[in-house]
Amino acid sequence: MSDLELWITLLGMTLIAFALRYGPLVMLERFQLPPNLQQALRYVPAATLAGLVFPALLAPGGQWAIGLDNERLLAGVIAALAAWRFRNILLTLLVGMGALWLLQWMGV
Amino acid sequence: MAVNALPPTPQAAFWRGVLVSLPIAVGIVPFGLVTGIAGVKVGLSAVEVTVMSVLVFAGAAQLVALQLMGAGASIFFVWLATLVVNLRYIMYSSALARPLETLSGRMKILAAFLMVDQNFALALNQYGVLGPRLTPWFYLGIGVLLWLNWVVATYLGALLGARLPEAWALDFAVPLCFLVLLVPAVHDRPSLAAALVGGLVSTALIGLPYRSGLFIGALVGIGAGVWLENRMGAGRE
């Protein structure tokens, strides 16, 4: 990616991120989102975030890898328990990375 | 600080927001570090990835964009991914329209720029107590502190990034950051369905170019959540 392309990319990302945050804030004084859309938007975080997490754990090499030899899946499940219990980024990162390093070191 | 006393002025509400978000900011530092590291790994300079954090201020979108840029994706796909990962802000922004309605037009621009998961959740949660005059300033206090924290953490990560060995498998920290956000997003059966379906479809479509599987998986997952909610609602009637 050239310098020019990089700055065009960044500028576009900036505008997209801003428009999504700004539009409803100023327009909804006059309009309401349709109920169907409101309902669909409620599931955006769960669906997109899972779309970011699952492939990294279930298919770290680009192929399905469901088994005990998949260190990232095991470490991810342990980290998910930590995330659920503590709701804390730092602790989850420490537990997850620690589990991965331990599993790699043990050569599971 | 008497946390339970109502802040007397908008200014006091702003500082209340800053104080409330200090522990949250500490928790976000590793996320920022990971973003800075990811930027350097992809070939951006420390300044470039920091400018990205200054302007975009959206961790999940930045990490996905950096992964795509590293994979040689075209600008269009980086933008599409930014759109998909940030769609949740439409929901936040519409829910915040009322709590933030007393802000001037110019301050609303700032408020939108500073919108993140944390000040959305906290401002909405405190609106009943703080009311229309104080809530916007409480919200802005959180946003300003988290923005500064994000920019500094990204820069530090970028400085650090070049020195960290490959064997540490630090790329694994990226999905872990998303995991921390995912867990509270799953709070009932329909949202669990949205996550499971969205996650599995995205994984099944991992071979599609430029993570377009993420886009399709998100749509199918949202559909699953809506379907289950409607079905459960119909069962109750």
Coordinates of C-alpha atoms in Angstrom, one line a residue:
Chain A
M1 CA 0.0 0.0 0.0
S2 CA 1.5 3.3 -1.0
D3 CA 1.5 6.4 1.2
L4 CA -1.3 8.0 -0.9
E5 CA -3.4 4.8 -0.6
L6 CA -2.8 4.6 3.1
W7 CA -4.1 8.2 3.7
I8 CA -7.1 7.6 1.4
T9 CA -7.9 4.5 3.4
L10 CA -7.5 6.3 6.7
L11 CA -9.6 9.3 5.6
G12 CA -12.4 6.9 4.4
M13 CA -12.3 5.0 7.7
T14 CA -12.5 8.3 9.6
L15 CA -15.6 9.4 7.7
I16 CA -17.3 6.0 7.9
A17 CA -16.7 5.8 11.7
F18 CA -17.9 9.3 12.2
A19 CA -21.0 9.1 10.0
L20 CA -22.3 6.0 11.8
R21 CA -21.8 7.8 15.2
Y22 CA -23.1 11.2 14.1
G23 CA -26.1 10.5 11.8
P24 CA -28.6 8.9 14.2
L25 CA -27.6 11.3 17.0
V26 CA -28.7 14.4 15.0
M27 CA -31.4 12.9 12.8
L28 CA -33.3 11.0 15.5
E29 CA -34.5 14.3 17.1
R30 CA -36.9 14.3 14.1
F31 CA -37.1 10.7 13.0
Q32 CA -37.3 7.3 14.6
L33 CA -35.5 4.3 13.2
P34 CA -38.1 1.7 12.0
P35 CA -38.7 -1.0 14.8
N36 CA -37.4 -3.8 12.5
L37 CA -34.1 -2.0 12.0
Q38 CA -33.8 -1.3 15.8
Q39 CA -34.4 -4.9 16.5
A40 CA -31.7 -6.0 14.0
L41 CA -29.2 -3.5 15.3
R42 CA -29.4 -5.1 18.8
Y43 CA -27.8 -8.2 17.4
V44 CA -24.9 -6.5 15.5
P45 CA -22.4 -6.6 18.4
A46 CA -22.9 -10.3 19.2
A47 CA -22.8 -11.4 15.5
T48 CA -19.9 -9.2 14.3
L49 CA -17.7 -9.8 17.4
A50 CA -18.3 -13.5 17.2
G51 CA -17.3 -13.3 13.5
L52 CA -14.0 -11.8 14.6
V53 CA -13.4 -14.3 17.5
F54 CA -14.5 -17.7 16.1
P55 CA -12.3 -17.9 13.0
A56 CA -9.2 -17.0 15.0
L57 CA -10.0 -19.9 17.4
L58 CA -11.7 -22.5 15.3
A59 CA -9.6 -22.1 12.2
P60 CA -6.3 -20.4 13.1
G61 CA -4.5 -21.8 10.1
G62 CA -7.3 -21.0 7.6
Q63 CA -8.8 -24.5 8.0
W64 CA -11.3 -25.9 10.5
A65 CA -9.2 -27.2 13.4
I66 CA -11.5 -28.6 16.1
G67 CA -9.5 -30.8 18.4
L68 CA -7.2 -30.9 21.4
D69 CA -4.2 -30.2 19.2
N70 CA -5.5 -26.7 18.5
E71 CA -3.7 -24.7 21.1
R72 CA -5.5 -21.5 20.2
L73 CA -9.0 -23.0 20.6
L74 CA -8.1 -24.4 24.1
A75 CA -6.4 -21.1 25.2
G76 CA -9.4 -19.2 23.7
V77 CA -11.9 -21.2 25.7
I78 CA -9.9 -20.6 28.9
A79 CA -9.8 -16.9 28.1
A80 CA -13.5 -16.8 27.5
L81 CA -14.1 -18.2 30.9
A82 CA -11.8 -15.5 32.3
A83 CA -13.6 -12.8 30.3
W84 CA -17.0 -14.0 31.5
R85 CA -15.8 -14.1 35.1
F86 CA -13.8 -10.9 35.3
R87 CA -15.0 -8.7 32.4
N88 CA -11.5 -7.2 32.3
I89 CA -9.3 -6.9 29.2
L90 CA -6.0 -7.0 31.0
L91 CA -6.9 -10.2 33.0
T92 CA -8.3 -11.9 29.9
L93 CA -5.2 -11.1 27.9
L94 CA -2.9 -12.4 30.6
V95 CA -4.9 -15.6 31.1
G96 CA -5.3 -16.2 27.4
M97 CA -1.7 -15.5 26.4
G98 CA -0.5 -17.4 29.5
A99 CA -2.6 -20.4 28.5
L100 CA -1.3 -20.3 24.9
W101 CA 2.3 -20.1 25.9
L102 CA 1.9 -22.9 28.4
L103 CA 0.2 -25.1 25.8
Q104 CA 2.8 -24.4 23.2
W105 CA 5.6 -25.1 25.7
M106 CA 4.0 -28.4 26.7
G107 CA 3.7 -29.2 23.0
V108 CA 0.1 -30.2 23.2
Chain B
M1 CA -14.9 11.9 45.8
A2 CA -18.4 11.3 47.0
V3 CA -19.6 9.1 44.2
N4 CA -23.2 9.1 45.3
A5 CA -23.7 12.9 45.5
L6 CA -25.0 14.4 42.3
P7 CA -22.4 16.6 40.6
P8 CA -23.6 20.2 41.0
T9 CA -22.5 21.6 37.6
P10 CA -21.9 20.3 34.1
Q11 CA -18.2 20.9 34.7
A12 CA -18.4 18.6 37.8
A13 CA -20.2 16.0 35.7
F14 CA -17.4 16.1 33.2
W15 CA -14.8 15.4 35.8
R16 CA -17.0 12.7 37.3
G17 CA -16.9 11.1 33.8
V18 CA -13.1 11.4 33.7
L19 CA -12.7 9.8 37.2
V20 CA -15.2 7.0 36.5
S21 CA -13.3 6.0 33.3
L22 CA -9.8 5.9 34.8
P23 CA -10.0 2.1 35.8
I24 CA -11.7 1.4 32.4
A25 CA -8.8 3.2 30.7
V26 CA -6.2 1.0 32.4
G27 CA -8.1 -2.1 31.1
I28 CA -8.0 -0.7 27.5
V29 CA -4.3 0.0 27.5
P30 CA -3.4 -3.5 26.4
F31 CA -6.0 -3.3 23.5
G32 CA -4.3 0.0 22.4
L33 CA -0.8 -1.6 22.7
V34 CA -2.0 -4.5 20.5
T35 CA -3.3 -2.1 17.9
G36 CA 0.0 -0.2 17.8
I37 CA 1.9 -3.5 17.5
A38 CA -0.4 -4.7 14.7
G39 CA 0.1 -1.4 12.8
V40 CA 3.9 -1.7 12.9
K41 CA 3.8 -5.4 11.9
V42 CA 1.7 -4.4 8.8
G43 CA 4.4 -1.9 7.9
L44 CA 2.9 1.4 9.1
S45 CA 5.1 3.8 10.9
A46 CA 4.5 4.6 14.6
V47 CA 3.2 8.0 13.6
E48 CA 0.8 6.6 10.9
V49 CA -0.8 4.0 13.2
T50 CA -1.1 6.7 15.9
V51 CA -2.8 9.1 13.5
M52 CA -5.2 6.2 12.7
S53 CA -6.1 6.0 16.4
V54 CA -6.5 9.8 16.6
L55 CA -8.9 9.9 13.7
V56 CA -10.8 6.6 13.7
F57 CA -10.9 5.9 17.5
A58 CA -12.5 2.4 17.0
G59 CA -10.3 -0.4 18.2
A60 CA -12.1 -3.4 16.7
A61 CA -12.4 -1.7 13.3
Q62 CA -8.8 -0.6 13.3
L63 CA -7.5 -4.1 14.1
V64 CA -9.6 -5.6 11.3
A65 CA -8.5 -2.9 8.9
L66 CA -4.8 -3.5 9.8
Q67 CA -5.2 -7.3 9.2
L68 CA -6.8 -6.6 5.8
M69 CA -4.1 -4.1 4.9
G70 CA -1.5 -6.7 5.8
A71 CA -3.3 -9.2 3.6
G72 CA -3.1 -6.8 0.7
A73 CA -6.8 -6.1 0.5
S74 CA -8.1 -3.2 -1.6
I75 CA -9.2 0.0 0.0
F76 CA -12.9 -0.8 -0.7
F77 CA -12.7 -4.0 1.5
V78 CA -11.0 -2.1 4.3
W79 CA -13.8 0.4 4.2
L80 CA -16.5 -2.3 4.0
A81 CA -14.9 -4.0 7.1
T82 CA -14.8 -0.7 8.9
L83 CA -18.5 -0.2 8.1
V84 CA -19.5 -3.7 9.3
V85 CA -17.5 -3.7 12.5
N86 CA -18.8 -0.2 13.4
L87 CA -22.5 -0.8 12.6
R88 CA -23.2 -1.1 16.3
Y89 CA -22.6 2.7 16.5
I90 CA -25.9 3.3 14.7
M91 CA -27.5 1.6 17.6
Y92 CA -25.5 3.5 20.2
S93 CA -26.0 6.8 18.4
S94 CA -29.8 6.4 18.2
A95 CA -30.0 5.4 21.8
L96 CA -27.9 8.4 22.8
A97 CA -30.0 11.0 20.8
R98 CA -32.2 11.8 23.8
P99 CA -29.6 11.7 26.6
L100 CA -27.3 14.1 24.6
E101 CA -30.1 16.3 23.2
T102 CA -29.2 19.4 25.3
L103 CA -25.7 19.7 23.6
S104 CA -25.1 22.4 21.0
G105 CA -24.7 21.4 17.4
R106 CA -20.9 21.8 17.6
M107 CA -20.6 19.8 20.8
K108 CA -22.7 17.0 19.2
I109 CA -20.0 16.7 16.5
L110 CA -17.5 16.2 19.4
A111 CA -19.8 13.8 21.2
A112 CA -20.2 11.6 18.1
F113 CA -16.5 11.6 17.5
L114 CA -15.8 10.4 21.0
M115 CA -18.5 7.7 21.1
V116 CA -17.3 4.3 22.2
D117 CA -18.9 1.2 23.9
Q118 CA -18.1 2.5 27.4
N119 CA -19.5 6.0 27.4
F120 CA -22.5 4.7 25.6
A121 CA -23.2 2.2 28.3
L122 CA -22.4 4.4 31.2
A123 CA -24.2 7.5 30.0
L124 CA -27.4 5.5 29.2
N125 CA -27.1 3.9 32.6
Q126 CA -26.7 7.2 34.5
Y127 CA -29.2 9.2 32.5
G128 CA -32.0 8.5 35.0
V129 CA -29.9 9.9 37.8
L130 CA -28.0 12.7 36.1
G131 CA -30.8 13.9 33.8
P132 CA -30.6 15.9 30.5
R133 CA -28.3 18.7 31.8
L134 CA -25.5 16.7 33.3
T135 CA -25.5 13.4 31.3
P136 CA -23.9 14.9 28.2
W137 CA -20.9 16.3 30.1
F138 CA -20.5 13.1 32.1
Y139 CA -20.4 11.3 28.7
L140 CA -17.9 13.8 27.2
G141 CA -15.6 13.3 30.3
I142 CA -15.5 9.6 29.7
G143 CA -14.9 10.1 26.0
V144 CA -12.1 12.6 26.3
L145 CA -10.1 10.5 28.8
L146 CA -10.6 7.2 26.8
W147 CA -9.6 9.0 23.6
L148 CA -6.3 10.3 25.1
N149 CA -5.7 6.9 26.6
W150 CA -6.3 5.2 23.3
V151 CA -3.9 7.5 21.4
V152 CA -1.1 7.1 23.9
A153 CA -1.5 3.4 24.2
T154 CA -1.4 2.9 20.4
Y155 CA 1.8 5.0 20.2
L156 CA 3.5 3.1 23.0
G157 CA 2.5 -0.2 21.3
A158 CA 3.9 1.0 18.0
L159 CA 7.2 1.9 19.7
L160 CA 7.3 -1.5 21.5
G161 CA 6.1 -3.5 18.5
A162 CA 9.2 -3.6 16.5
R163 CA 11.1 -5.2 19.4
L164 CA 8.8 -8.0 20.3
P165 CA 9.8 -11.5 19.1
E166 CA 7.5 -13.6 16.8
A167 CA 7.6 -16.6 19.2
W168 CA 5.4 -14.7 21.7
A169 CA 2.4 -15.2 19.3
L170 CA 1.1 -11.7 20.1
D171 CA -1.3 -11.8 17.2
F172 CA -3.4 -14.0 19.5
A173 CA -4.0 -10.9 21.7
V174 CA -6.2 -9.5 18.9
P175 CA -9.1 -12.1 19.1
L176 CA -8.7 -12.0 22.9
C177 CA -9.5 -8.3 22.8
F178 CA -12.6 -9.0 20.8
L179 CA -13.5 -11.8 23.2
V180 CA -13.7 -9.3 26.1
L181 CA -16.2 -7.3 24.1
L182 CA -18.2 -10.3 22.9
V183 CA -18.9 -11.8 26.3
P184 CA -21.1 -9.0 27.6
A185 CA -22.8 -8.7 24.2
V186 CA -24.2 -12.2 24.7
H187 CA -26.8 -11.6 27.4
D188 CA -29.9 -13.7 26.3
R189 CA -30.8 -16.6 24.1
P190 CA -31.3 -14.6 20.9
S191 CA -27.9 -12.8 21.3
L192 CA -26.3 -16.2 21.9
A193 CA -27.9 -17.5 18.7
A194 CA -26.6 -14.4 16.8
A195 CA -23.1 -15.0 18.2
L196 CA -23.0 -18.7 17.5
V197 CA -24.5 -18.5 14.0
G198 CA -22.5 -15.4 13.1
G199 CA -19.2 -16.9 14.4
L200 CA -19.7 -20.3 12.7
V201 CA -20.7 -18.9 9.4
S202 CA -17.8 -16.5 9.4
T203 CA -15.5 -19.4 10.2
A204 CA -17.0 -21.6 7.4
L205 CA -16.5 -18.7 4.9
I206 CA -12.9 -18.0 6.1
G207 CA -11.7 -18.9 2.6
L208 CA -13.5 -16.1 0.9
P209 CA -11.3 -13.2 -0.2
Y210 CA -10.8 -10.1 2.1
R211 CA -12.8 -11.4 5.1
S212 CA -16.0 -10.9 3.2
G213 CA -17.1 -14.0 5.2
L214 CA -17.3 -11.6 8.2
F215 CA -19.8 -9.5 6.4
I216 CA -22.0 -12.4 5.4
G217 CA -21.6 -14.1 8.8
A218 CA -22.7 -10.9 10.6
L219 CA -25.9 -10.7 8.4
V220 CA -26.8 -14.3 8.9
G221 CA -26.1 -14.0 12.7
I222 CA -28.3 -10.9 13.0
G223 CA -31.0 -12.8 11.2
A224 CA -30.7 -15.7 13.6
G225 CA -31.0 -13.4 16.6
V226 CA -34.1 -11.6 15.2
W227 CA -35.7 -15.0 14.2
L228 CA -35.2 -16.5 17.7
E229 CA -36.5 -13.3 19.4
N230 CA -39.6 -13.3 17.3
R231 CA -40.2 -17.0 17.9
M232 CA -39.8 -16.6 21.6
G233 CA -42.1 -13.6 21.6
A234 CA -44.7 -15.6 19.6
G235 CA -44.5 -18.5 22.1
R236 CA -45.3 -16.2 25.0
E237 CA -48.4 -14.7 23.5

